[in-house]
Each structure stands twice: as structure tokens, then as C-alpha cells.
Coordinates of C-alpha atoms in Angstrom, one line a residue:
M278 CA -15.3 -12.9 7.1
P279 CA -17.6 -14.5 4.4
E280 CA -16.4 -17.8 2.6
Q281 CA -14.6 -17.1 -0.7
G282 CA -16.1 -18.5 -3.9
S283 CA -14.0 -20.2 -6.5
I284 CA -13.7 -17.0 -8.7
I285 CA -12.6 -15.0 -5.6
K286 CA -10.2 -17.6 -4.7
L287 CA -8.7 -17.4 -8.1
I288 CA -8.5 -13.6 -7.9
D289 CA -6.7 -13.8 -4.6
N290 CA -4.2 -16.2 -5.9
L291 CA -3.5 -14.1 -9.0
A292 CA -3.1 -11.1 -6.8
L293 CA -0.3 -13.1 -4.8
V294 CA 1.2 -14.1 -8.2
A295 CA 1.4 -10.4 -9.3
L296 CA 3.0 -9.6 -5.8
I297 CA 5.6 -12.3 -6.2
L298 CA 6.5 -11.2 -9.8
M299 CA 6.9 -7.7 -8.6
L300 CA 9.2 -8.7 -5.8
L301 CA 11.3 -10.8 -8.2
I302 CA 11.7 -8.1 -10.6
Q303 CA 12.7 -5.7 -7.8
L304 CA 15.3 -8.2 -6.5
F305 CA 16.7 -9.0 -10.0
K306 CA 16.9 -5.2 -10.6
K307 CA 18.7 -4.8 -7.2
C308 CA 16.0 -2.7 -5.7
W309 CA 18.2 -1.9 -2.7
K310 CA 20.1 0.6 -4.8
Q311 CA 17.1 2.8 -5.2
P312 CA 15.2 3.9 -1.9
S313 CA 11.7 4.0 -3.2
M314 CA 12.0 0.6 -4.7
L315 CA 13.7 -0.9 -1.6
F316 CA 10.8 0.1 0.5
L317 CA 8.3 -1.1 -2.1
G318 CA 10.1 -4.3 -2.0
I319 CA 9.9 -4.5 1.8
N320 CA 6.2 -3.9 1.5
A321 CA 5.8 -6.7 -1.0
M322 CA 7.8 -9.0 1.3
Y323 CA 5.7 -8.3 4.1
N324 CA 2.4 -8.9 2.2
I325 CA 3.7 -12.2 0.8
S326 CA 4.6 -13.1 4.5
L327 CA 0.9 -12.3 5.5
Y328 CA -0.2 -14.6 2.7
L329 CA 1.9 -17.4 4.1
V330 CA 0.6 -16.8 7.7
S331 CA -3.0 -16.9 6.2
F332 CA -2.2 -20.3 4.6
M333 CA -1.4 -21.6 8.1
F334 CA -3.9 -19.6 10.0
P335 CA -6.9 -18.4 8.0
M336 CA -7.9 -14.7 8.3
H337 CA -10.8 -15.3 10.6
T338 CA -8.6 -17.0 13.3
H339 CA -7.4 -15.5 16.5
I340 CA -3.6 -16.1 15.6
Y341 CA -3.9 -14.4 12.3
E342 CA -5.7 -11.4 13.8
I343 CA -2.8 -11.0 16.5
V344 CA -0.1 -11.3 13.9
S345 CA -1.9 -8.8 11.6
N346 CA -2.4 -6.3 14.4
L347 CA 1.1 -6.4 15.8
T348 CA 2.7 -6.0 12.3
I349 CA 0.2 -3.7 10.5
H350 CA 2.6 -0.8 10.4
V351 CA 5.3 -2.6 8.7
D352 CA 3.0 -2.0 5.7
T353 CA 2.3 1.6 6.6
L354 CA 6.1 2.4 7.4
S355 CA 7.2 0.7 4.1
I356 CA 4.6 2.8 2.2
L357 CA 5.9 5.9 4.0
G358 CA 9.5 5.0 2.8
F359 CA 8.3 4.6 -0.8
F360 CA 6.5 8.0 -0.8
Y361 CA 9.2 9.8 1.1
F362 CA 11.9 8.9 -1.5
L363 CA 9.6 9.2 -4.4
W364 CA 10.0 13.0 -4.6
E365 CA 12.9 15.1 -3.4
N366 CA 10.6 17.7 -2.0
D367 CA 11.0 18.9 1.6
R368 CA 7.4 20.1 2.1
Y369 CA 6.0 16.8 1.0
R370 CA 8.4 14.9 3.2
K371 CA 7.6 17.0 6.2
F372 CA 3.9 16.3 5.5
L373 CA 4.4 12.6 5.4
L374 CA 6.3 12.5 8.7
F375 CA 4.0 14.8 10.6
S376 CA 0.8 13.2 9.3
I377 CA 1.7 9.6 10.0
A378 CA 2.4 10.4 13.8
P379 CA -1.3 10.4 14.8
V380 CA -1.9 7.2 12.9
L381 CA 1.0 5.4 14.8
A382 CA 0.1 7.0 18.1
T383 CA -3.5 5.8 17.9
W384 CA -2.4 2.2 17.2
L385 CA 0.1 2.2 20.0
I386 CA -2.4 3.7 22.5
T387 CA -5.0 1.1 21.3
L388 CA -2.4 -1.7 21.8
L389 CA -1.4 -0.7 25.3
L390 CA -5.1 -0.2 26.4
K391 CA -6.8 -3.0 24.8
G392 CA -4.1 -5.5 23.9
P393 CA -3.2 -7.2 20.6
N394 CA -6.1 -9.6 20.3
K395 CA -8.2 -7.6 18.1
N396 CA -7.4 -5.2 15.2
Y397 CA -10.0 -2.4 15.7
V398 CA -11.7 -0.7 12.8
W399 CA -10.0 2.7 13.5
N400 CA -6.5 1.1 13.2
L401 CA -7.5 -0.1 9.8
M402 CA -9.2 3.0 8.5
L403 CA -6.6 5.5 9.7
P404 CA -3.7 4.0 7.6
S405 CA -5.9 3.7 4.6
V406 CA -7.0 7.5 5.0
W407 CA -3.3 8.4 5.5
I408 CA -2.1 6.4 2.5
F409 CA -4.9 7.8 0.3
T410 CA -4.0 11.4 1.4
A411 CA -0.2 10.8 0.8
A412 CA -1.0 9.3 -2.7
T413 CA -3.2 12.2 -3.6
Y414 CA -0.5 14.7 -2.7
A415 CA 2.1 12.5 -4.7
M416 CA -0.2 12.5 -7.6
L417 CA -0.5 16.3 -7.5
L418 CA 3.3 16.6 -7.5
L419 CA 3.4 14.3 -10.4
Y420 CA 1.2 16.4 -12.5
R421 CA 3.1 19.5 -11.5
N422 CA 6.3 18.1 -12.7
S423 CA 4.8 16.1 -15.6
I424 CA 6.1 18.5 -18.4
N425 CA 9.7 17.8 -17.2
S426 CA 9.2 14.0 -16.9
E427 CA 10.4 11.3 -19.3
G428 CA 7.6 9.0 -20.6
S429 CA 8.7 5.9 -18.6
S430 CA 9.4 8.0 -15.5
F431 CA 5.8 9.5 -15.7
L432 CA 4.2 6.2 -16.5
S433 CA 5.9 4.3 -13.6
R434 CA 5.0 7.0 -11.0
F435 CA 1.5 7.3 -12.4
L436 CA 0.9 3.6 -12.1
L437 CA 2.4 3.2 -8.8
I438 CA 0.7 6.1 -7.2
S439 CA -2.7 5.3 -8.9
G440 CA -2.6 1.9 -7.4
F441 CA -2.3 3.2 -3.9
L442 CA -5.1 5.7 -4.7
F443 CA -7.4 3.2 -6.2
Y444 CA -7.2 0.4 -3.6
H445 CA -7.4 2.6 -0.4
F446 CA -10.3 4.5 -1.8
V447 CA -12.1 1.2 -2.5
Y448 CA -11.2 0.1 1.0
M449 CA -12.5 3.2 2.7
V450 CA -15.7 3.1 0.9
I451 CA -16.2 -0.6 1.7
E452 CA -15.3 -0.2 5.4
T453 CA -17.6 2.8 5.8
L454 CA -20.5 0.9 4.3
Y455 CA -19.7 -2.1 6.5
L456 CA -19.8 0.1 9.6
A457 CA -23.1 1.5 8.4
G458 CA -24.6 -2.0 8.8
T459 CA -25.0 -4.6 6.1
D460 CA -26.9 -7.8 5.7
G461 CA -25.2 -11.0 4.8
A462 CA -25.5 -10.6 1.1
S463 CA -24.2 -7.1 1.2
A464 CA -21.2 -8.2 3.3
V465 CA -20.3 -10.9 0.8
D466 CA -20.5 -8.2 -2.0
A467 CA -18.3 -5.9 -0.1
W468 CA -15.7 -8.5 0.5
N469 CA -15.8 -9.5 -3.2
I470 CA -15.3 -5.9 -4.3
N471 CA -12.4 -5.7 -1.9
Y472 CA -10.7 -8.8 -3.4
W473 CA -11.2 -7.4 -6.9
G474 CA -9.9 -4.0 -5.9
Y475 CA -6.8 -5.5 -4.3
F476 CA -6.1 -7.6 -7.4
I477 CA -6.2 -4.4 -9.6
F478 CA -4.0 -2.7 -7.1
R479 CA -1.4 -5.4 -7.5
I480 CA -1.6 -5.3 -11.3
L481 CA -1.1 -1.5 -11.2
L482 CA 1.9 -1.8 -8.9
L483 CA 3.3 -4.7 -11.1
G484 CA 2.9 -2.5 -14.1
G485 CA 4.6 0.4 -12.4
T486 CA 7.5 -1.6 -11.3
I487 CA 8.1 -2.8 -14.8
A488 CA 7.8 0.7 -16.1
W489 CA 10.2 1.9 -13.5
Y490 CA 13.0 -0.2 -14.9
V491 CA 12.5 0.6 -18.6
K492 CA 15.1 3.2 -18.4
P493 CA 17.0 3.0 -15.2
E494 CA 18.5 6.5 -15.6
N495 CA 15.0 8.0 -15.3
T496 CA 14.3 6.3 -12.0
Q497 CA 16.0 8.9 -9.7
P498 CA 13.7 11.0 -7.6
M499 CA 12.7 14.1 -9.3
M500 CA 12.2 17.6 -8.0
A501 CA 8.5 18.5 -8.0
F502 CA 9.4 22.1 -7.5
A503 CA 12.2 24.2 -5.7
K504 CA 12.9 22.9 -2.1
K505 CA 11.2 25.0 0.5

């Protein structure tokens, strides 16, 4: 991992601030009363805990890699919970549950065969591909239901879904180019783009969280179409 420049360090710290603000808003609004926000809050707490671990053990260290590898699917499963309760749509929920199974199975098999000492690239890419696909499906449902959505309800879901779409698309592109082989300068550029992408992702989720609570009565899951 290349060294962070001063601007990238600032962006990384601002992303952490946005993450903490999002969690504070969720706790103040009692996110545990709404399943989607509960799981988004769990996701925020997990990512804040990773920041805390990285302060003690930088990302390039062996300990951080083991912790990240063993806990990676706290992130994935909390995002699963967020998307699962975002829509009361049986077809979408079945898709989420069935499609995540290969991701978890691949990670578990790798862990059993190779141990927790290294987080292999396929175990980083597969969750991103799954999240991007789940978010694309969620965005489709949002547009199908947009005529019946209140303004704040549509905006909050749009920002939250867009955040996941944006960042995981950026991550997949960067990881693919990284695998294709890059020189030192290109690797630094790829990491810098990833940090900027993560910062924008956190701003989108913060905005979506604020919009979610503008009108609490509009935050209940909506029917995308008749249950199948």
C-alpha cells in the first residue's frame, strides 16, 4: 500500500468524520426501531472499529490484515440486512439471500484451506460485485416505485443506494486495473482514487441518512410491486 499524502490523509479523516456523524444521527434517531437503519448503523460501527484498529496497526501490517480478513463479512452481512429491509419485495429478498451464499462460501473455503493470514483478492472482489449487483437491483426497484414515493423517501433511498453503487463500481475498476499490473505511480493513483471514492461514498450515505429522517412517517419500507 503506497504512503498517503497530506491531502489523502485529510480526505480519509473527513470520511471518518462523515461516518461518525452518520452513526450519531442514527443513534439519536433510535435507528434500532427501523431495520434498514439498524443494519446501516451496524455497518457504520464496524467501519469505525476498523479505523480504530488501523490507528493501532496500520493497514499494511499483518495484524490488521488478519482482523480485516476474519471480520470482512460483518460489512457484507450488515449491508445485506440494509438492502433486505429496504424493500418489502419477496423476489428481491430471495435474490439477496441466494446470491450472497457463494460469496460467503468462497470466503469460508479460502479461510479453511489457506488460513486467515491473508485476504485474497477474490474475497475482496466478490463482496463488491455482490453489493454493486444488489444496489443496482435496489435502484431499479426505486425507479419502478418512484411515482408513489414521497420526495424525502425517494431522495434518501436514492442517496443511500447511489453511495453503494458509486463506491463499489470504483473499487471494482481499481482492483481490476491493479490486477492487470501497474507501475508504482499508477498504484499510487489507484489508491488515491479509492480514497476519494470512499469519501464521496460516505458523504452520500450521510446525506441519505439525514434525508431518511426528514419525515419519519415516510421511512417505512415501500412495496416495489405486488409480492410474488
